[in-house]
Short mmCIF file of C-alpha atoms in Angstrom, two decimals:
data_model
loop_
_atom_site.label_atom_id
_atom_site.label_comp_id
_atom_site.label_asym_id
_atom_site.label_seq_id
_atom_site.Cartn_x
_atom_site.Cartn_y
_atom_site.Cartn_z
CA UNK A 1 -11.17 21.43 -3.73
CA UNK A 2 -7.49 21.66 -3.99
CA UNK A 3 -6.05 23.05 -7.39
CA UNK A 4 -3.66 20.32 -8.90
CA UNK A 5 -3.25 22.44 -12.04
CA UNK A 6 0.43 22.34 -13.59
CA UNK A 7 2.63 24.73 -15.64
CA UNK A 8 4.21 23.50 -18.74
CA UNK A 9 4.72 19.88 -20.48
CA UNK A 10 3.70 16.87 -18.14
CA UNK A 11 6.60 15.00 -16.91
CA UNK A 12 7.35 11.17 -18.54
CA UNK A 13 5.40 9.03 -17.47
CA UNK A 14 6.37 5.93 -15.89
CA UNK A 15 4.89 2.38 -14.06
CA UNK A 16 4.66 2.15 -10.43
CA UNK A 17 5.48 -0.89 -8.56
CA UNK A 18 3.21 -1.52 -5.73
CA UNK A 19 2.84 -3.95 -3.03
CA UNK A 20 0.82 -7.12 -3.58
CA UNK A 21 -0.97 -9.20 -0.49
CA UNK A 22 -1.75 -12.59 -1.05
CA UNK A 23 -4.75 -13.12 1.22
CA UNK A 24 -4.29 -17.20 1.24
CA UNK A 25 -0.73 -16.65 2.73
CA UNK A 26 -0.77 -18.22 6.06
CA UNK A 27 1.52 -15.66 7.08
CA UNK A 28 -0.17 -12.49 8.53
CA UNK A 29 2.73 -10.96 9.48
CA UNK A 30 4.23 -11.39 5.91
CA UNK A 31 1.14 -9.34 4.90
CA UNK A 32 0.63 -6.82 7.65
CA UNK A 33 4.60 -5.47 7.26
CA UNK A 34 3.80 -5.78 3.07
CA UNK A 35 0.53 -3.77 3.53
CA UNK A 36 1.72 -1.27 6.42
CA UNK A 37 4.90 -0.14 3.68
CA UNK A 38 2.58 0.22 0.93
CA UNK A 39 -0.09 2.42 2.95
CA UNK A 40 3.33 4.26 4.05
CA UNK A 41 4.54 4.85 0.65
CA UNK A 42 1.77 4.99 -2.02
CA UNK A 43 -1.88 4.11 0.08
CA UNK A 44 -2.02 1.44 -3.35
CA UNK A 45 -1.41 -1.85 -3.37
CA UNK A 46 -2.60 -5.60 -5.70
CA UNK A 47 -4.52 -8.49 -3.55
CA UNK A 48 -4.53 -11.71 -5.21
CA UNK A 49 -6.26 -14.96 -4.22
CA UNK A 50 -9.17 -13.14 -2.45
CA UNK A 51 -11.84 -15.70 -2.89
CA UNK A 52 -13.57 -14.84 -6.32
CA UNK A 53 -13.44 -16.84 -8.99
CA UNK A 54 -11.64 -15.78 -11.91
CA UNK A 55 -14.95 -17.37 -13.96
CA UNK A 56 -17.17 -15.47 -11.67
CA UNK A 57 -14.93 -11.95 -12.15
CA UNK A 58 -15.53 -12.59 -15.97
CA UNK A 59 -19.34 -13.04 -16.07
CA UNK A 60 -19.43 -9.48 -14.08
CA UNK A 61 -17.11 -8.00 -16.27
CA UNK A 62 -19.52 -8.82 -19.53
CA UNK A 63 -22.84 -8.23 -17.92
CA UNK A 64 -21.32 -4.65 -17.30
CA UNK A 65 -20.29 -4.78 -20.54
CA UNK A 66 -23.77 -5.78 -22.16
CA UNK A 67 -25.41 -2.74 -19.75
CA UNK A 68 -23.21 0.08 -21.47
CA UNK A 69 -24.10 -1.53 -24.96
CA UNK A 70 -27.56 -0.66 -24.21
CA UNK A 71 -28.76 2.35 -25.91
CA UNK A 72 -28.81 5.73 -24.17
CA UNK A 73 -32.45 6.04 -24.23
CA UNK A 74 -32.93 2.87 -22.10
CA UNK A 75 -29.92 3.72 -19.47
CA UNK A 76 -31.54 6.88 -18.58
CA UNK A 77 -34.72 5.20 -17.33
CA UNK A 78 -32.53 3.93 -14.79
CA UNK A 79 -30.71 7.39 -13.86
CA UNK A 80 -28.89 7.99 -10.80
CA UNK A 81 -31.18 8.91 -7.88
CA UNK A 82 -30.68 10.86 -5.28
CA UNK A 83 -30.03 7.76 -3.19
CA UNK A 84 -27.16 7.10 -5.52
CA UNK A 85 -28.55 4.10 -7.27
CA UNK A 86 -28.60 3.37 -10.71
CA UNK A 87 -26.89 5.22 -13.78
CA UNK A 88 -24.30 7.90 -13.96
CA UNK A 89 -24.16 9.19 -17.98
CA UNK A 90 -20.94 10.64 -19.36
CA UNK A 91 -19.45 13.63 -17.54
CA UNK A 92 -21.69 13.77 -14.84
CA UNK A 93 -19.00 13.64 -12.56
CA UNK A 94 -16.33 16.28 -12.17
CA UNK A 95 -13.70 14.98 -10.12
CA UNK A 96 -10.89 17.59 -11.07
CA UNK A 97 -13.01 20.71 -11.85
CA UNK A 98 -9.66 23.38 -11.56
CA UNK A 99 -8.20 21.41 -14.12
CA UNK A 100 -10.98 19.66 -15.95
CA UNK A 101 -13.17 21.44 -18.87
CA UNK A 102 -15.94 19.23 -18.48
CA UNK A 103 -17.06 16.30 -16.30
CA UNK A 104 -15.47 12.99 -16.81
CA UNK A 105 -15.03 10.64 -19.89
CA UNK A 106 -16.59 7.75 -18.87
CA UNK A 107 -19.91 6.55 -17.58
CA UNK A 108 -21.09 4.25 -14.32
CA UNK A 109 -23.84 2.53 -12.57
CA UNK A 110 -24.16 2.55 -8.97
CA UNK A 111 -25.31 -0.56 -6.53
CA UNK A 112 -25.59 -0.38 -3.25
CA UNK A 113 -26.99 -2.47 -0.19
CA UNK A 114 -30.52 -3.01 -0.86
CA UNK A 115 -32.92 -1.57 1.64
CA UNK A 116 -36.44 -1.78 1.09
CA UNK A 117 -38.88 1.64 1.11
CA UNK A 118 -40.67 0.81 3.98
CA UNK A 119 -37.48 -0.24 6.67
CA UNK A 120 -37.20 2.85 8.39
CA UNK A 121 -33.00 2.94 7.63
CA UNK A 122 -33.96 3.55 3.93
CA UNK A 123 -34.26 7.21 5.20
CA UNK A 124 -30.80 7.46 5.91
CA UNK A 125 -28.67 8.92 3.01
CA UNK A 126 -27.19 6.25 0.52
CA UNK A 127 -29.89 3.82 2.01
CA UNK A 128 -32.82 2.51 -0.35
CA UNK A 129 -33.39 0.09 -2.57
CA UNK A 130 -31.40 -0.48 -6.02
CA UNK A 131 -32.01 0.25 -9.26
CA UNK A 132 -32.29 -2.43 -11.94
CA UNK A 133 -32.71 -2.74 -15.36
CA UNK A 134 -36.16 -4.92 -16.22
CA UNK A 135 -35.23 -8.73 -16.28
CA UNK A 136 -36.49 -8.08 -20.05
CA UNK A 137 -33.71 -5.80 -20.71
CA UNK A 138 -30.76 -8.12 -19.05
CA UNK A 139 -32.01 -11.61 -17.58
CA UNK A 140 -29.89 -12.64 -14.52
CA UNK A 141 -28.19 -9.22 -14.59
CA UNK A 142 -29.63 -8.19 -11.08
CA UNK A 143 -28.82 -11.74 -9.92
CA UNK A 144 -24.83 -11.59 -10.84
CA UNK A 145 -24.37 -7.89 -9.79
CA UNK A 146 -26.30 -8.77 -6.09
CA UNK A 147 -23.66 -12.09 -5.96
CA UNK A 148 -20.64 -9.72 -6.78
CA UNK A 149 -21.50 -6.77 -4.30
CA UNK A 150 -22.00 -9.84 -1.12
CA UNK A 151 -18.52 -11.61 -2.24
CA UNK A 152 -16.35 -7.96 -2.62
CA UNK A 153 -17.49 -6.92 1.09
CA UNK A 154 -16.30 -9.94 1.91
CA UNK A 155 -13.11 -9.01 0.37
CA UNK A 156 -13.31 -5.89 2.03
CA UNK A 157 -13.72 -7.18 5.51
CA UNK A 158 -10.62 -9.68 5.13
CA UNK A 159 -8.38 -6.45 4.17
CA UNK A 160 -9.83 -4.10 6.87
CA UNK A 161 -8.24 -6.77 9.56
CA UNK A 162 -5.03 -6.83 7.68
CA UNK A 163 -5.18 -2.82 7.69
CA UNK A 164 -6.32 -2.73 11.81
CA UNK A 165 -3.16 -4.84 12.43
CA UNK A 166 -1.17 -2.90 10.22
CA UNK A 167 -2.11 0.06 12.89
CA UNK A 168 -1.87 -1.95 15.79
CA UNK A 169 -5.62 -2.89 16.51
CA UNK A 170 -6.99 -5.20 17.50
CA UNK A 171 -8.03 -6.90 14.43
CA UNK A 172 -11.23 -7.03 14.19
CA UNK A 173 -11.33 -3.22 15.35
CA UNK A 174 -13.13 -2.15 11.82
CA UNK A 175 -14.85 -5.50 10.81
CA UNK A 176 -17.14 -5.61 14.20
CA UNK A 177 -21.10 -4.36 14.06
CA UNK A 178 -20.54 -1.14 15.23
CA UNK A 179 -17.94 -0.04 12.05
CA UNK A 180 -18.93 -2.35 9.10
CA UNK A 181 -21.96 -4.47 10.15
CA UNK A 182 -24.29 -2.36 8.11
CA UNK A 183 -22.22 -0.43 6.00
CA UNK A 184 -22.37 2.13 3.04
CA UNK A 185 -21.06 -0.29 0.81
CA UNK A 186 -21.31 0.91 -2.83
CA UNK A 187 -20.35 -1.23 -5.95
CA UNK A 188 -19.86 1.23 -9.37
CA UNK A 189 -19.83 -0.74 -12.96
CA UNK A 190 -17.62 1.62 -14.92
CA UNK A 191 -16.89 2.44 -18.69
CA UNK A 192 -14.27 4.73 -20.35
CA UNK A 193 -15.25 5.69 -23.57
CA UNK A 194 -12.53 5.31 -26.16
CA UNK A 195 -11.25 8.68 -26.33
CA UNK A 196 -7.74 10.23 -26.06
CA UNK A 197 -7.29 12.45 -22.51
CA UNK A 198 -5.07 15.45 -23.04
CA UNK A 199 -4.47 16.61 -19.55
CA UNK A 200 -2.64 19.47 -21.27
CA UNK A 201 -6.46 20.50 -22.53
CA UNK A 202 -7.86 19.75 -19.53
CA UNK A 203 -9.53 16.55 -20.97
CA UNK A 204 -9.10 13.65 -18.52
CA UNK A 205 -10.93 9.85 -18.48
CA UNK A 206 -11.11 10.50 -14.74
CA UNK A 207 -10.09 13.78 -13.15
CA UNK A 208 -7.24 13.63 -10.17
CA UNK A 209 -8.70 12.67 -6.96
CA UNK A 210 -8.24 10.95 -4.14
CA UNK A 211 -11.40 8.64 -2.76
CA UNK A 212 -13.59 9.79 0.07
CA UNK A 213 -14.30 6.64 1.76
CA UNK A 214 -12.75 3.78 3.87
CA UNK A 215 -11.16 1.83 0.71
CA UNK A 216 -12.04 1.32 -2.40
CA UNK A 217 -11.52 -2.04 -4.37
CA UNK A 218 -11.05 -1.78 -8.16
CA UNK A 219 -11.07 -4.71 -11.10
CA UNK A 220 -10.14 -3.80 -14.08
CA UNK A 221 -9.72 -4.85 -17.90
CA UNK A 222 -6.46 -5.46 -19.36
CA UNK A 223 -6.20 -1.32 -20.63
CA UNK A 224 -3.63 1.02 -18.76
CA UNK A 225 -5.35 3.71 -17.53
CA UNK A 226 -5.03 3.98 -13.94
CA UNK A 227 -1.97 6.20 -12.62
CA UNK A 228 -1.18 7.46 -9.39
CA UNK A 229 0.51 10.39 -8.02
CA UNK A 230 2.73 9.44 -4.37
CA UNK A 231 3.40 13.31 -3.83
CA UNK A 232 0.61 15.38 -4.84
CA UNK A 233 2.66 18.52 -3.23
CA UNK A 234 5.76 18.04 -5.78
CA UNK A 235 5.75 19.89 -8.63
CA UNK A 236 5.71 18.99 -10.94
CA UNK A 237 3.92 16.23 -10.21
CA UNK A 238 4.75 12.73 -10.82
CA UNK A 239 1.94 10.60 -12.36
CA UNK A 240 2.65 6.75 -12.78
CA UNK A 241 0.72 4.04 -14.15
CA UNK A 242 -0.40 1.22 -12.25
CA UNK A 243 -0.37 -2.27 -14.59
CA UNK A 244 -3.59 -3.99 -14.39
CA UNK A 245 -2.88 -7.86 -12.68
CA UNK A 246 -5.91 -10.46 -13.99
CA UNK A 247 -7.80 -11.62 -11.17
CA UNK A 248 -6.24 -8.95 -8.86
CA UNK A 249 -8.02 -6.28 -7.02
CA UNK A 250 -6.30 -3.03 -6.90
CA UNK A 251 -7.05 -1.45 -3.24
CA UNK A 252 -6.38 2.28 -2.45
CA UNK A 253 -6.94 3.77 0.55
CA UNK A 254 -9.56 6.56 1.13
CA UNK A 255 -9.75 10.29 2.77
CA UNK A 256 -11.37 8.76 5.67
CA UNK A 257 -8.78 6.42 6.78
CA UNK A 258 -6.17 9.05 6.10
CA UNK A 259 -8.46 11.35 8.76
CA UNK A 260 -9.35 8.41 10.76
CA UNK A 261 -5.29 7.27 11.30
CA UNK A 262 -4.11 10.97 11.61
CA UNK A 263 -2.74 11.57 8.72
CA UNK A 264 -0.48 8.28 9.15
CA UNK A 265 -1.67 6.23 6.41
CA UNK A 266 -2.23 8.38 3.08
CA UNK A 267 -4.63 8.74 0.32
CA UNK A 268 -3.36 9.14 -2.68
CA UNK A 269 -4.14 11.20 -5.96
CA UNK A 270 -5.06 9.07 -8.50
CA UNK A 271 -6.40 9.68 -12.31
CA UNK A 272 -7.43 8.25 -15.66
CA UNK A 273 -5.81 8.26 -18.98
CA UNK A 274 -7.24 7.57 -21.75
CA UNK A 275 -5.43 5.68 -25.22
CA UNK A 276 -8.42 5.72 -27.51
CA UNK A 277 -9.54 2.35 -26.44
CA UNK A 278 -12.25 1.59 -24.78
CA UNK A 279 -11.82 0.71 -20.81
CA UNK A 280 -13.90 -1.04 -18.26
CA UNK A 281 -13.66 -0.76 -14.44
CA UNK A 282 -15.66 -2.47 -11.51
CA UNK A 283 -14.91 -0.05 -8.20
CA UNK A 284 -16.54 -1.49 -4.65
CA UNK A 285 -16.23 1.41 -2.12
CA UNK A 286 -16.06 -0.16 1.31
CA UNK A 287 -17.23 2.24 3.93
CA UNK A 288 -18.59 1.96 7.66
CA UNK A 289 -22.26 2.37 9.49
CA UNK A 290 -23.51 5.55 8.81
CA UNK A 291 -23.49 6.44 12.66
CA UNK A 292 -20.28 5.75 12.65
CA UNK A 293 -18.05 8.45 14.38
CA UNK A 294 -14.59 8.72 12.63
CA UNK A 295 -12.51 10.25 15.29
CA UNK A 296 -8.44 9.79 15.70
CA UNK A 297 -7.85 6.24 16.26
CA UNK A 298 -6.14 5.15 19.83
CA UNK A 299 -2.65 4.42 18.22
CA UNK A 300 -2.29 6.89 16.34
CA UNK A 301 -1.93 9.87 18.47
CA UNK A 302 0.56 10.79 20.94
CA UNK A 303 1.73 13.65 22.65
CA UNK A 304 3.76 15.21 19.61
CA UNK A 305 1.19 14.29 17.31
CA UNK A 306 -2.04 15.20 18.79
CA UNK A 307 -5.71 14.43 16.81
CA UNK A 308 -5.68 16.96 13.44
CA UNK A 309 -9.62 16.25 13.16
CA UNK A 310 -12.65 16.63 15.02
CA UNK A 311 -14.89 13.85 15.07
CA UNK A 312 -17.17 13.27 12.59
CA UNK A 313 -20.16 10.79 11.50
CA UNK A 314 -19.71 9.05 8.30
CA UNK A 315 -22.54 9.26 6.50
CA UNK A 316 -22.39 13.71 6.89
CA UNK A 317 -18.97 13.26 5.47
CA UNK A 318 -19.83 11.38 2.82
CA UNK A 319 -22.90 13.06 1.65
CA UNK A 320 -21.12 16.15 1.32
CA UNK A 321 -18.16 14.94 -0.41
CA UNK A 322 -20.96 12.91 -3.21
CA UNK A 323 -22.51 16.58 -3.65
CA UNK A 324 -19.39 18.12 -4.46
CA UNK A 325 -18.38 15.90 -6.75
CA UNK A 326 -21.62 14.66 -9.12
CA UNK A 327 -24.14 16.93 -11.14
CA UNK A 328 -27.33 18.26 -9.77
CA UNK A 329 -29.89 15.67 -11.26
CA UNK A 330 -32.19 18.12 -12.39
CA UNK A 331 -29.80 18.95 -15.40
CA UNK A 332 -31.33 15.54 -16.61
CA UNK A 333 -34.71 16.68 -16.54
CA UNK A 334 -35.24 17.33 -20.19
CA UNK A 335 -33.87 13.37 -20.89
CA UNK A 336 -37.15 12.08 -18.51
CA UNK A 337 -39.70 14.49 -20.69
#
């Protein structure tokens, strides 16, 4: 992984201003030229008025809630699998490790599409069936998390045709069977403890990164936290916040579009602060079949600017980028004993 360690005091820090689609604005090309700058500029950017309920985003935001509150004893009997279901405790992920002295402040819980044991894709990596909490523990829990994770691809579909256009596609070039009929579509409940980073130290919420996938939706609380970095090769760098909208999704674009456009559109280093309060995240990673072959898209290579990838299938990418990035489980073996 690429060393984003810095010499001396971190810069000021400031707010970014980003882009924000309206996806009710009967003007597409209003919101392809809006989207195209902002995956030019920063890969970040706000959609508002995607189709779920404000009343709906709240009820998901305090059943996460009412899952972290649980105590530690009864989250670890739904650890993280190898599948990547269920719980992720604090710091097993290390995001930033050249600059980070431990994993990450914050813990998650990861939902994915459910596939049951005995369909033969549940052999494919990230395939299988989710992880839930008994109905005991949470009633209706599984019920609003399985509503959330059908209405967000949604979501995600309606901005991959914006983002085909943007790259003159046709526009349902990503949102047809053979890219995102069956994706790897992962919803992650996520909680920042209340704890003070000190990148200085080496102590970060969430290390700098940039996403592996397709893109990633994020909903957050009302707590700054977020910050992104537009030039990760200027030093030093230049981190700014990104102001949580209500309502709003934040969308960033992933490695794999960056790889998949040719380097045209950009992923973008992004990190988590910490103030001492408490923060609360809901991240939906949208990404494609796992046979799908990410190779150089048609318009974006030309004679001067020939493919900078070989092809390769999503779901190889992905697992490797998961394993280089999370703990081995068995370091949780003495919590099952």
């Amino acid at each position: 992984m690429e060393s984003q360690k810095q010499s001396g005091p971190e810069p000021p820090i400031k707010v970014s201003t980003i882009n924000c689609i309206d996806l009710s604005n009967p003007d597409i090309g209003e919101s392809v030229a809006l989207l195209k700058q902002a995956c030019l500029d920063c890969g970040f950017f706000y959609v508002v008025n995607h189709g779920i309920s404000q009343e709906f985003m709240d009820e998901v935001f305090a059943q996460s809630k009412k899952f972290f509150y649980l105590p530690l004893n009864e989250k670890l009997k739904v650890l993280r699998n190898e599948k990547h279901r269920g719980y992720t405790p604090m710091f097993d992920e290390f995001l930033d490790p050249d600059n980070q002295v431990h994993g990450d402040y914050k813990e998650g819980y990861y939902i994915g599409v459910d596939v049951p044991e005995n369909d033969p894709e549940s052999e494919k990596p990230f395939n299988g069936p989710n992880v839930w909490p008994a109905d005991g523990v949470l009633p209706g829990w599984r019920q609003t998390m399985e509503k959330f994770h059908h209405e967000a691809l949604e979501v995600g579909k309606a901005v991959s045709r914006i983002i085909a256009l943007a790259l003159d596609l046709e526009v349902d070039f990503f949102d047809k069977p053979e890219v995102l009929g069956k994706p790897i579509a992962t919803l992650r409940l996520l909680h920042y403890e209340d704890q003070f980073s000190d990148p200085a130290k080496g102590i970060y919420g969430a290390g700098a990164h940039s996403d592996f996938g397709f893109i990633t939706l994020l909903a957050t609380d009302d707590v700054m936290g977020l910050q992104i970095c537009k030039d990760k090769d200027a030093k030093p760098q230049i981190w700014e916040y990104v102001t949580p909208i209500k309502g709003a999704f934040i969308v960033n674009l992933g490695d794999m579009l960056e790889r998949w456009s040719n380097c045209m559109f950009k992923s973008t280093l992004h990190r988590v602060l910490g103030n001492g309060q408490d923060r609360y995240s809901i991240a939906y990673f949208v990404e494609p079949n796992h046979d799908c072959l990410v190779e150089c898209l048609p318009t974006c290579k030309t004679e001067k600017s020939p493919p900078k990838f070989p092809q390769i299938r999503c779901s190889t990418y992905l697992s490797q980028r998961y394993k280089d990035t999370h703990a081995n489980l068995s370091v949780y073996d003495k919590h099952q004993a």
